[in-house]
């Protein structure tokens, strides 16, 4: 025989009546009646292979009630040996009693229904241990159910041609059995699959853990056909869901034992089921807390309690405690497999949610830190502004004193240079603080960048001449007007031109180009100076960053110029690009929306 006849090893203790509900069992009983009548047999049994690897008798017709009880479960081994050693007749396999060894006869004698011996002298009479069985397999070759025929009405073993006729006449009956089994299991799985999809949808909304649990609570109750469902986590969420107290809330005294059992269930991929008086799936929990669990069920007039492990990866993170009422339609092994999938999806959703919460906490902390930094910079800068103004005024007074001794004059000039650099730093800090504040919008005024560039070149020409650097300017005939803060935009061009001159060598040149390209005005500042290393390029627009190039470090600077450029351009809806090669120069390119292209820019 081909096919996979069991998905998991059979458990040592079997929980009976754990496949299907009363409706599907009644339907299979009707099919069994029809099969026995069509085949000319008194007895027909239908067994289903459960998810735990056991065969469960779900329907029997024609046998004395006490002879075989629906709901009982058996291992597959004896019938598997029959299927291997018997002779195939269409969909059926027949193995005569005398062809079985003693061990198999003993096993078959305790397996299912065994009819009484017929007192017939005919050697072809039907024997009590004769086996006629049809294995029902799905499209993948996996055995799903078995149909047995026993006690032919004639009292004799069917001949080969009769067995083939039986297979032909029961072909549709066998298909109906397989379709009924598939439909019931798919229906049960589909309900829990929808629960899993609801969990995934809720997780995609980036909710907090408490919100997630509250959102999926109704889906869990419906999916498990439960009276109530509670999630017991190893690490409770900071904001727990507002689920009302219910029968799924276990006493605190049970929590340590349930957590330990859940970790074992996670490793063995098992759902633990507690009935009044029995626990299935964890012997330790039964031995230590059977009475506690039974008392809890009886106190709430409930029939079943499920413990479904929840987790992701290799570790369980909690357990779904499910309390059910239905005394007829018991929880099935097939549903347990789907429930494990729900536990995995919920575990992954909670893991993702917690990661998102930690990420949000980190973002909030960074935002508060950045706000504090900006406030500190603004406060310190304002506090420095007044004393610096006082120092500048007194330096200017000292420089105007006639006949100042040479040594004193040198000191005064040094004070002036230092004060000027410190004043520039404070001005940059104040500007950086202002443009970093999202509450301060961009005031949209028309700005002619051509005129701004002309003014900046005039301001920088003397320093460029002293340094031996040539400035080349190219402005297109087209309008180069943008909308924004005039002083901020002047600062962008001034910082780029000043940097280009500062980091150029004697004899070098700086090329400045301004043009309109479509809906953008593009300013390009290119030099053939020191250039920037690949490592430094990643930090160019970071506040207070200074190049690691020793030659560049010899030139004075605060590390704020490019950070200011990037922030101003960004808040004006533009972009900043850089191309550079160490030792061969740098090109900065700033693109801003042209005035009227997309309407006035709003900050």
Coordinates of C-alpha atoms in Angstrom, one line a residue:
X1 CA 0.0 0.0 0.0
X2 CA 1.2 3.5 -0.8
X3 CA 0.5 6.7 1.1
X4 CA 1.2 8.3 4.4
X5 CA -1.0 6.6 7.0
X6 CA -0.3 8.8 10.0
X7 CA 1.0 12.3 10.6
X8 CA 2.2 12.0 14.2
X9 CA 3.0 9.1 16.5
X10 CA -0.1 7.7 18.3
X11 CA -0.3 8.8 21.9
X12 CA -0.1 6.3 24.7
X13 CA -3.5 7.5 26.1
X14 CA -6.4 8.0 23.6
X15 CA -9.1 10.6 24.0
X16 CA -12.2 9.0 22.6
X17 CA -14.9 10.8 20.5
X18 CA -12.5 13.5 19.4
X19 CA -13.3 13.6 15.7
X20 CA -16.3 15.3 14.2
X21 CA -19.6 16.3 15.6
X22 CA -23.0 14.6 15.9
X23 CA -24.2 15.9 12.5
X24 CA -21.3 14.4 10.5
X25 CA -21.4 11.2 12.5
X26 CA -25.1 10.8 11.7
X27 CA -24.3 11.4 8.0
X28 CA -21.6 8.7 8.0
X29 CA -23.9 6.3 9.8
X30 CA -26.4 6.7 6.9
X31 CA -23.6 6.1 4.4
X32 CA -22.6 3.0 6.3
X33 CA -26.2 1.7 6.1
X34 CA -26.2 2.3 2.4
X35 CA -22.8 0.6 1.9
X36 CA -23.8 -2.5 3.8
X37 CA -27.0 -2.8 1.8
X38 CA -25.4 -2.4 -1.5
X39 CA -22.6 -4.8 -0.7
X40 CA -24.8 -7.5 0.8
X41 CA -23.2 -7.4 4.3
X42 CA -24.8 -7.1 7.7
X43 CA -22.1 -4.9 9.3
X44 CA -20.3 -1.8 8.0
X45 CA -17.8 0.3 10.0
X46 CA -16.3 3.7 9.1
X47 CA -13.1 4.8 10.9
X48 CA -11.3 8.1 10.5
X49 CA -7.6 8.7 10.9
X50 CA -7.3 11.5 13.4
X51 CA -4.5 14.1 13.6
X52 CA -3.0 12.3 16.6
X53 CA -2.4 9.2 14.4
X54 CA -5.2 7.1 15.9
X55 CA -8.2 5.5 14.1
X56 CA -11.5 6.5 15.6
X57 CA -14.7 4.5 14.9
X58 CA -17.2 7.1 13.9
X59 CA -20.0 5.0 12.4
X60 CA -21.1 1.4 12.6
X61 CA -24.3 -0.3 11.3
X62 CA -25.7 -3.8 11.8
X63 CA -23.6 -4.8 14.8
X64 CA -24.9 -5.4 18.4
X65 CA -24.6 -2.1 20.3
X66 CA -22.4 -3.5 22.9
X67 CA -20.0 -5.2 20.4
X68 CA -18.4 -2.0 19.2
X69 CA -18.8 1.6 20.4
X70 CA -18.6 4.6 18.1
X71 CA -16.0 7.1 19.5
X72 CA -13.5 4.4 20.5
X73 CA -10.0 4.8 19.1
X74 CA -7.3 2.3 18.1
X75 CA -3.8 2.3 16.7
X76 CA -3.4 1.9 12.9
X77 CA -0.8 -1.0 13.2
X78 CA -3.1 -4.1 12.9
X79 CA -5.1 -2.8 9.9
X80 CA -1.9 -1.5 8.3
X81 CA -0.5 -5.0 8.4
X82 CA -3.7 -6.3 6.8
X83 CA -3.4 -3.7 4.0
X84 CA 0.2 -4.8 3.4
X85 CA -0.4 -8.6 3.4
X86 CA -3.9 -8.8 1.9
X87 CA -5.0 -9.1 -1.7
X88 CA -6.3 -6.0 -3.5
X89 CA -9.7 -6.2 -5.3
X90 CA -10.3 -2.7 -6.7
X91 CA -10.6 -0.3 -3.8
X92 CA -10.8 -3.2 -1.2
X93 CA -8.3 -5.4 0.4
X94 CA -9.2 -8.9 1.7
X95 CA -7.1 -11.0 4.1
X96 CA -8.4 -14.4 5.3
X97 CA -8.1 -15.4 9.0
X98 CA -5.9 -18.4 8.2
X99 CA -3.4 -16.2 6.4
X100 CA -2.8 -14.2 9.5
X101 CA 0.0 -15.1 11.9
X102 CA -0.8 -15.6 15.6
X103 CA 0.2 -12.1 16.6
X104 CA -1.9 -10.5 13.9
X105 CA -4.9 -12.7 14.8
X106 CA -4.6 -11.6 18.4
X107 CA -4.4 -8.0 17.4
X108 CA -7.4 -8.3 15.1
X109 CA -9.4 -10.1 17.8
X110 CA -9.2 -6.9 19.9
X111 CA -9.7 -4.5 17.0
X112 CA -13.1 -3.2 16.2
X113 CA -16.1 -5.5 15.8
X114 CA -15.5 -9.3 15.7
X115 CA -18.6 -11.4 14.7
X116 CA -19.4 -14.7 16.2
X117 CA -18.2 -17.9 14.4
X118 CA -20.6 -19.4 11.9
X119 CA -21.4 -23.1 12.4
X120 CA -21.2 -24.0 8.8
X121 CA -19.4 -27.0 7.4
X122 CA -18.5 -25.1 4.2
X123 CA -14.8 -24.3 4.0
X124 CA -15.6 -21.0 2.3
X125 CA -17.7 -19.8 5.2
X126 CA -16.9 -16.3 6.5
X127 CA -14.5 -16.5 9.5
X128 CA -14.7 -14.1 12.6
X129 CA -11.3 -12.5 11.9
X130 CA -11.7 -12.2 8.1
X131 CA -10.9 -8.6 7.1
X132 CA -12.4 -6.8 4.1
X133 CA -11.4 -3.1 4.2
X134 CA -11.2 -0.1 1.8
X135 CA -8.6 2.5 2.6
X136 CA -9.7 6.0 1.6
X137 CA -6.9 8.3 0.5
X138 CA -6.9 11.9 -0.6
X139 CA -5.2 13.4 -3.7
X140 CA -1.8 13.5 -2.0
X141 CA -2.0 9.7 -1.2
X142 CA -2.6 10.3 2.5
X143 CA -5.0 7.8 4.2
X144 CA -8.0 9.7 5.7
X145 CA -10.5 6.9 6.6
X146 CA -11.2 3.2 6.4
X147 CA -14.5 1.4 5.5
X148 CA -14.9 -2.2 6.8
X149 CA -17.4 -4.8 5.7
X150 CA -18.2 -7.7 8.0
X151 CA -20.7 -10.6 8.1
X152 CA -21.8 -11.2 4.5
X153 CA -25.5 -12.0 4.4
X154 CA -24.8 -15.2 2.5
X155 CA -22.4 -16.4 5.3
X156 CA -19.7 -17.1 2.7
X157 CA -16.6 -15.4 1.7
X158 CA -17.2 -13.5 -1.6
X159 CA -15.3 -14.8 -4.6
X160 CA -12.7 -12.7 -6.4
X161 CA -15.2 -11.5 -9.1
X162 CA -17.8 -10.7 -6.3
X163 CA -15.2 -8.6 -4.5
X164 CA -14.5 -6.6 -7.6
X165 CA -18.2 -6.1 -8.1
X166 CA -18.5 -4.8 -4.5
X167 CA -15.7 -2.3 -5.2
X168 CA -17.4 -1.1 -8.3
X169 CA -20.9 -0.8 -6.6
X170 CA -19.4 1.1 -3.7
X171 CA -17.1 3.5 -5.6
X172 CA -19.5 6.4 -5.2
X173 CA -20.1 5.5 -1.6
X174 CA -16.4 5.6 -0.8
X175 CA -16.1 9.0 -2.5
X176 CA -19.0 10.2 -0.4
X177 CA -17.2 9.1 2.8
X178 CA -14.0 10.8 1.8
X179 CA -15.9 14.0 0.8
X180 CA -17.8 14.0 4.1
X181 CA -14.6 13.6 6.1
X182 CA -12.8 16.3 4.1
X183 CA -15.8 18.7 4.4
X184 CA -16.1 18.5 8.1
X185 CA -12.3 18.9 8.8
X186 CA -12.0 21.7 6.3
X187 CA -15.0 23.5 7.8
X188 CA -13.5 23.3 11.3
X189 CA -10.1 24.4 10.0
X190 CA -11.5 27.2 7.9
X191 CA -13.1 28.7 11.0
X192 CA -9.7 28.8 12.8
X193 CA -7.9 29.9 9.6
X194 CA -10.2 32.9 9.5
X195 CA -9.3 33.6 13.2
X196 CA -5.6 33.4 12.2
X197 CA -6.2 35.9 9.3
X198 CA -8.0 38.3 11.6
X199 CA -4.9 38.2 13.9
X200 CA -2.6 38.9 11.0
X201 CA -4.8 41.8 9.8
X202 CA -4.9 43.3 13.3
X203 CA -1.1 42.9 13.6
X204 CA -0.7 44.8 10.3
X205 CA -2.4 47.9 11.8
X206 CA 0.5 48.4 14.2
X207 CA -1.7 48.4 17.3
X208 CA -0.4 48.2 20.9
X209 CA -0.4 44.8 22.5
X210 CA -3.4 45.6 24.7
X211 CA -5.3 47.0 21.6
X212 CA -4.4 43.9 19.6
X213 CA -5.7 41.5 22.2
X214 CA -9.0 43.5 22.5
X215 CA -9.4 43.6 18.7
X216 CA -9.0 39.8 18.2
X217 CA -10.9 38.7 21.3
X218 CA -14.3 38.3 19.4
X219 CA -12.5 36.4 16.6
X220 CA -10.9 34.0 19.1
X221 CA -14.2 33.3 20.8
X222 CA -15.9 32.6 17.4
X223 CA -13.1 30.6 16.0
X224 CA -12.9 28.3 19.0
X225 CA -16.7 28.1 19.4
X226 CA -15.9 29.1 23.0
X227 CA -17.8 30.5 25.9
X228 CA -14.7 32.6 26.7
X229 CA -11.1 33.0 25.7
X230 CA -8.3 34.5 27.8
X231 CA -4.6 35.1 26.8
X232 CA -2.2 34.5 29.6
X233 CA 1.2 36.0 28.7
X234 CA 4.6 35.3 30.4
X235 CA 5.1 39.1 30.1
X236 CA 1.7 40.9 30.3
X237 CA 1.4 44.0 28.0
X238 CA 1.9 47.4 29.5
X239 CA -1.7 48.3 28.5
X240 CA -3.8 45.1 28.8
X241 CA -6.9 44.7 26.8
X242 CA -10.3 45.4 28.4
X243 CA -11.5 41.8 28.3
X244 CA -14.2 41.2 31.0
X245 CA -13.6 38.6 33.7
X246 CA -14.7 35.1 32.5
X247 CA -14.4 31.4 33.0
X248 CA -11.2 31.5 31.0
X249 CA -9.5 33.4 33.8
X250 CA -7.7 30.7 35.7
X251 CA -7.0 31.0 39.5
X252 CA -3.6 32.4 40.3
X253 CA -2.7 29.1 42.0
X254 CA -2.8 27.3 38.7
X255 CA -0.7 29.8 36.7
X256 CA 2.8 28.4 37.4
X257 CA 1.7 24.8 36.6
X258 CA -0.1 26.0 33.4
X259 CA 2.9 28.0 32.3
X260 CA 5.2 25.0 32.7
X261 CA 2.7 22.7 30.9
X262 CA 2.5 25.3 28.1
X263 CA 6.2 25.3 27.6
X264 CA 6.1 21.5 27.3
X265 CA 3.2 21.7 24.9
X266 CA 5.0 24.2 22.7
X267 CA 8.0 21.8 22.3
X268 CA 5.7 18.8 21.5
X269 CA 3.3 20.8 19.4
X270 CA 0.3 19.8 21.5
X271 CA -2.9 21.3 22.6
X272 CA -3.7 20.4 26.2
X273 CA -7.4 19.5 26.8
X274 CA -9.0 19.2 30.2
X275 CA -12.4 17.4 30.7
X276 CA -14.0 17.0 34.1
X277 CA -12.0 14.2 35.5
X278 CA -9.3 13.9 32.8
X279 CA -6.4 16.0 31.3
X280 CA -5.1 15.1 27.8
X281 CA -1.7 16.1 26.5
X282 CA 0.2 16.6 29.7
X283 CA 0.5 13.8 32.4
X284 CA 2.2 16.1 34.9
X285 CA -0.6 18.6 34.9
X286 CA -3.1 15.9 35.3
X287 CA -1.3 14.3 38.2
X288 CA -0.7 17.6 40.1
X289 CA -3.8 19.7 39.2
X290 CA -6.6 17.5 37.8
X291 CA -8.9 18.3 40.7
X292 CA -8.2 22.0 40.4
X293 CA -9.0 22.0 36.7
X294 CA -12.1 19.8 37.2
X295 CA -13.4 22.1 40.0
X296 CA -12.9 25.1 37.8
X297 CA -14.9 23.6 34.9
X298 CA -17.7 22.4 37.2
X299 CA -17.8 25.8 39.0
X300 CA -18.5 27.4 35.6
X301 CA -20.7 24.6 34.3
X302 CA -18.3 24.1 31.4
X303 CA -17.4 21.0 29.4
X304 CA -13.9 21.5 28.1
X305 CA -10.9 23.7 28.8
X306 CA -8.2 24.1 26.1
X307 CA -4.6 25.3 26.7
X308 CA -3.2 26.4 23.3
X309 CA 0.5 27.4 23.4
X310 CA 1.3 30.9 22.0
X311 CA 4.8 31.8 20.8
X312 CA 7.2 32.5 18.0
X313 CA 10.5 30.9 17.0
X314 CA 11.7 28.5 19.6
X315 CA 10.1 30.0 22.7
X316 CA 6.5 30.0 24.0
X317 CA 5.3 33.4 25.2
X318 CA 2.0 32.5 26.7
X319 CA -1.1 30.4 26.4
X320 CA -4.7 30.8 25.1
X321 CA -7.1 29.5 27.8
X322 CA -10.3 28.4 26.0
X323 CA -13.4 27.3 27.8
X324 CA -16.1 25.5 25.8
X325 CA -19.7 24.4 26.6
X326 CA -20.7 22.1 23.8
X327 CA -21.1 18.6 25.3
X328 CA -21.9 16.8 22.1
X329 CA -19.6 18.5 19.5
X330 CA -16.3 17.9 21.3
X331 CA -13.0 19.5 20.4
X332 CA -11.3 17.5 17.7
X333 CA -7.7 16.5 17.0
X334 CA -8.0 18.2 13.6
X335 CA -9.0 21.4 15.2
X336 CA -6.0 21.1 17.5
X337 CA -3.6 21.3 14.6
X338 CA -5.3 24.4 13.3
X339 CA -5.3 25.9 16.8
X340 CA -1.5 25.5 17.0
X341 CA -1.4 27.6 13.9
X342 CA -3.5 30.3 15.6
X343 CA -1.1 30.2 18.5
X344 CA 1.9 30.7 16.2
X345 CA 0.2 33.6 14.4
X346 CA -0.8 35.3 17.6
X347 CA 2.7 34.8 19.0
X348 CA 4.3 36.4 15.9
X349 CA 1.7 39.2 16.0
X350 CA 2.5 40.0 19.6
X351 CA 6.3 39.8 18.9
X352 CA 5.8 42.3 16.1
X353 CA 3.6 44.5 18.3
X354 CA 6.1 44.5 21.1
X355 CA 8.9 45.4 18.7
X356 CA 6.8 48.2 17.3
X357 CA 6.0 49.5 20.9
X358 CA 9.7 49.4 21.8
X359 CA 10.5 51.2 18.5
X360 CA 7.9 53.9 19.3
X361 CA 9.3 54.3 22.8
X362 CA 12.8 54.7 21.4
X363 CA 11.5 57.3 18.9
X364 CA 9.7 59.2 21.6
X365 CA 12.9 59.2 23.8
X366 CA 14.9 60.4 20.8
X367 CA 12.4 63.1 20.0
X368 CA 12.4 64.3 23.6
X369 CA 16.2 64.2 23.6
X370 CA 16.3 66.2 20.3
X371 CA 13.8 68.7 21.7
X372 CA 15.9 69.1 24.8
X373 CA 19.1 69.5 22.7
X374 CA 17.4 72.2 20.5
X375 CA 16.2 74.0 23.6
X376 CA 19.6 73.8 25.2
X377 CA 21.3 75.2 22.1
X378 CA 18.8 78.0 21.8
X379 CA 19.1 78.9 25.5
X380 CA 22.9 78.8 25.5
X381 CA 23.1 80.8 22.3
X382 CA 20.7 83.5 23.5
X383 CA 22.6 83.7 26.8
X384 CA 25.9 84.1 24.9
X385 CA 24.6 86.8 22.5
X386 CA 24.5 89.7 25.0
X387 CA 27.9 89.2 26.6
X388 CA 29.5 88.7 23.1
X389 CA 27.9 91.9 21.9
X390 CA 29.5 93.6 25.0
X391 CA 32.9 92.1 24.2
X392 CA 32.7 93.1 20.5
X393 CA 31.8 96.7 21.5
X394 CA 34.8 97.0 23.9
X395 CA 37.2 95.4 21.4
X396 CA 36.1 98.0 18.8
X397 CA 36.7 100.8 21.4
X398 CA 40.1 99.5 22.2
X399 CA 41.0 99.2 18.5
X400 CA 40.1 102.9 18.2
X401 CA 42.4 104.0 21.0
X402 CA 45.3 106.1 19.5
X403 CA 48.9 105.1 20.3
X404 CA 48.0 101.6 21.6
X405 CA 51.2 99.7 22.3
X406 CA 52.0 97.0 19.8
X407 CA 51.7 94.1 22.2
X408 CA 48.3 95.4 23.4
X409 CA 47.2 96.0 19.8
X410 CA 48.1 92.4 18.9
X411 CA 46.0 91.1 21.9
X412 CA 43.1 93.3 20.9
X413 CA 43.2 92.0 17.3
X414 CA 43.3 88.4 18.6
X415 CA 40.3 89.1 20.8
X416 CA 38.5 90.5 17.8
X417 CA 39.2 87.4 15.7
X418 CA 38.1 85.0 18.4
X419 CA 35.0 87.0 19.2
X420 CA 34.1 87.1 15.6
X421 CA 34.4 83.3 15.3
X422 CA 32.4 82.9 18.5
X423 CA 29.7 85.3 17.3
X424 CA 29.5 83.4 14.0
X425 CA 29.1 80.1 16.0
X426 CA 26.3 81.6 18.1
X427 CA 24.5 83.0 15.0
X428 CA 24.7 79.5 13.4
X429 CA 23.4 77.8 16.5
X430 CA 20.5 80.2 16.7
X431 CA 19.7 79.7 13.0
X432 CA 20.0 75.9 13.4
X433 CA 17.7 75.9 16.3
X434 CA 15.1 78.0 14.4
X435 CA 15.1 76.0 11.2
X436 CA 15.0 72.7 13.2
X437 CA 11.8 73.7 14.9
X438 CA 8.8 72.2 13.0
X439 CA 6.5 74.7 14.7
X440 CA 8.1 77.5 12.8
X441 CA 6.8 77.5 9.2
X442 CA 8.5 78.7 6.0
X443 CA 7.3 82.2 5.1
X444 CA 6.8 82.1 1.3
X445 CA 8.3 85.2 -0.3
X446 CA 9.6 85.5 -3.9
X447 CA 13.4 85.1 -4.0
X448 CA 15.6 85.8 -7.1
X449 CA 18.5 83.4 -6.5
X450 CA 20.4 85.1 -9.3
X451 CA 20.6 88.3 -7.3
X452 CA 21.4 86.3 -4.1
X453 CA 24.3 84.6 -5.9
X454 CA 25.7 87.9 -7.2
X455 CA 25.7 89.3 -3.6
X456 CA 27.4 86.2 -2.2
X457 CA 30.1 86.3 -4.9
X458 CA 30.8 89.9 -4.1
X459 CA 31.1 89.1 -0.4
X460 CA 33.5 86.2 -1.0
X461 CA 35.6 87.6 -3.8
X462 CA 38.1 89.4 -1.5
X463 CA 38.7 86.2 0.5
X464 CA 39.0 84.1 -2.6
X465 CA 41.5 86.6 -4.1
X466 CA 43.6 86.5 -1.0
X467 CA 43.6 82.7 -1.1
X468 CA 44.4 82.6 -4.8
X469 CA 41.1 81.0 -5.7
X470 CA 39.2 81.9 -8.9
X471 CA 35.4 82.3 -8.8
X472 CA 33.6 81.5 -12.0
X473 CA 29.8 82.2 -12.2
X474 CA 27.2 81.1 -14.7
X475 CA 23.5 82.2 -14.4
X476 CA 21.0 81.2 -17.1
X477 CA 18.8 83.7 -18.8
X478 CA 15.7 82.0 -17.6
X479 CA 14.1 83.2 -14.4
X480 CA 15.7 81.6 -11.3
X481 CA 13.1 82.6 -8.8
X482 CA 11.9 80.4 -5.9
X483 CA 9.6 80.9 -3.0
X484 CA 10.8 80.9 0.6
X485 CA 12.7 82.7 3.3
X486 CA 15.2 85.1 1.6
X487 CA 17.7 85.1 4.4
X488 CA 17.7 81.3 4.8
X489 CA 18.2 80.8 1.0
X490 CA 21.0 83.3 1.0
X491 CA 22.6 81.3 3.9
X492 CA 22.5 78.1 1.7
X493 CA 24.4 79.7 -1.2
X494 CA 26.8 81.6 1.2
X495 CA 27.7 78.5 3.1
X496 CA 28.4 76.4 0.0
X497 CA 30.5 79.1 -1.7
X498 CA 32.4 79.9 1.6
X499 CA 33.1 76.2 2.1
X500 CA 34.3 75.7 -1.5
X501 CA 36.7 78.6 -1.2
X502 CA 37.9 77.5 2.2
X503 CA 38.7 74.0 1.1
X504 CA 40.4 75.0 -2.2
X505 CA 44.1 75.1 -2.7
X506 CA 46.0 78.1 -4.0
X507 CA 45.5 78.3 -7.7
X508 CA 42.3 76.4 -7.5
X509 CA 38.9 77.4 -8.9
X510 CA 35.3 77.4 -7.8
X511 CA 32.5 77.2 -10.5
X512 CA 29.1 78.4 -9.6
X513 CA 26.1 77.6 -11.9
X514 CA 22.5 78.6 -11.5
X515 CA 19.8 77.4 -14.0
X516 CA 16.2 76.4 -14.2
X517 CA 15.6 72.7 -15.2
X518 CA 11.9 72.0 -15.7
X519 CA 10.1 72.8 -12.5
X520 CA 13.3 73.2 -10.5
X521 CA 15.9 75.8 -10.0
X522 CA 19.3 74.1 -9.6
X523 CA 22.4 75.7 -8.0
X524 CA 25.7 73.9 -8.5
X525 CA 28.9 74.7 -6.6
X526 CA 31.9 72.8 -7.8
X527 CA 35.6 73.1 -6.7
X528 CA 38.8 71.2 -7.5
X529 CA 40.0 71.4 -3.9
X530 CA 40.7 68.8 -1.1
X531 CA 37.7 66.6 -1.7
X532 CA 36.0 64.4 0.8
X533 CA 36.6 60.7 1.8
X534 CA 33.9 58.1 1.4
X535 CA 33.9 57.6 5.2
X536 CA 33.4 61.4 5.8
X537 CA 30.7 61.7 3.1
X538 CA 28.2 59.7 5.2
X539 CA 28.4 62.3 8.0
X540 CA 28.6 65.5 5.9
X541 CA 25.2 66.9 7.0
X542 CA 25.5 66.0 10.7
X543 CA 25.8 68.9 13.2
X544 CA 29.3 69.6 14.4
X545 CA 30.9 67.0 12.1
X546 CA 34.4 67.9 11.0
X547 CA 36.4 66.1 8.4
X548 CA 38.9 63.5 9.4
X549 CA 41.3 64.8 6.7
X550 CA 44.3 66.4 8.5
X551 CA 44.6 69.0 5.8
X552 CA 40.9 70.0 6.1
X553 CA 41.2 70.2 9.8
X554 CA 43.7 73.0 9.5
X555 CA 41.0 75.2 8.1
X556 CA 38.7 76.8 10.8
X557 CA 35.1 75.7 11.0
X558 CA 32.3 74.8 13.3
X559 CA 30.8 71.8 11.6
X560 CA 27.4 73.5 11.2
X561 CA 27.5 75.0 7.7
X562 CA 26.4 71.9 5.7
X563 CA 23.9 70.8 8.4
X564 CA 22.3 74.2 8.0
X565 CA 22.3 73.9 4.2
X566 CA 20.6 70.5 4.4
X567 CA 17.9 71.5 6.8
X568 CA 17.0 74.8 5.0
X569 CA 16.8 73.0 1.6
X570 CA 14.7 70.2 3.1
X571 CA 12.2 72.6 4.7
X572 CA 11.9 74.4 1.4
X573 CA 10.9 71.2 -0.3
X574 CA 14.2 70.8 -2.1
X575 CA 17.0 68.3 -2.2
X576 CA 20.8 68.4 -1.7
X577 CA 23.2 66.1 -3.6
X578 CA 27.0 65.8 -3.4
X579 CA 29.7 64.3 -5.6
X580 CA 33.2 64.1 -4.3
X581 CA 36.5 62.4 -4.6
X582 CA 39.3 62.8 -2.0
X583 CA 42.0 65.0 -3.5
X584 CA 40.1 65.9 -6.6
X585 CA 37.4 68.3 -5.4
X586 CA 33.7 68.3 -4.5
X587 CA 30.4 69.3 -6.3
X588 CA 27.3 70.2 -4.3
X589 CA 24.0 70.5 -6.1
X590 CA 20.9 72.1 -4.6
X591 CA 17.5 71.7 -6.3
X592 CA 14.5 73.9 -5.2
X593 CA 11.0 74.1 -6.6
X594 CA 10.7 77.0 -9.1
X595 CA 8.3 79.7 -8.1
X596 CA 4.8 79.0 -9.4
X597 CA 5.8 75.4 -10.5
X598 CA 3.8 73.6 -7.8
X599 CA 2.3 76.6 -6.0
X600 CA 3.8 78.5 -3.2
X601 CA 5.7 76.3 -0.8
X602 CA 4.1 75.8 2.6
X603 CA 6.1 74.7 5.6

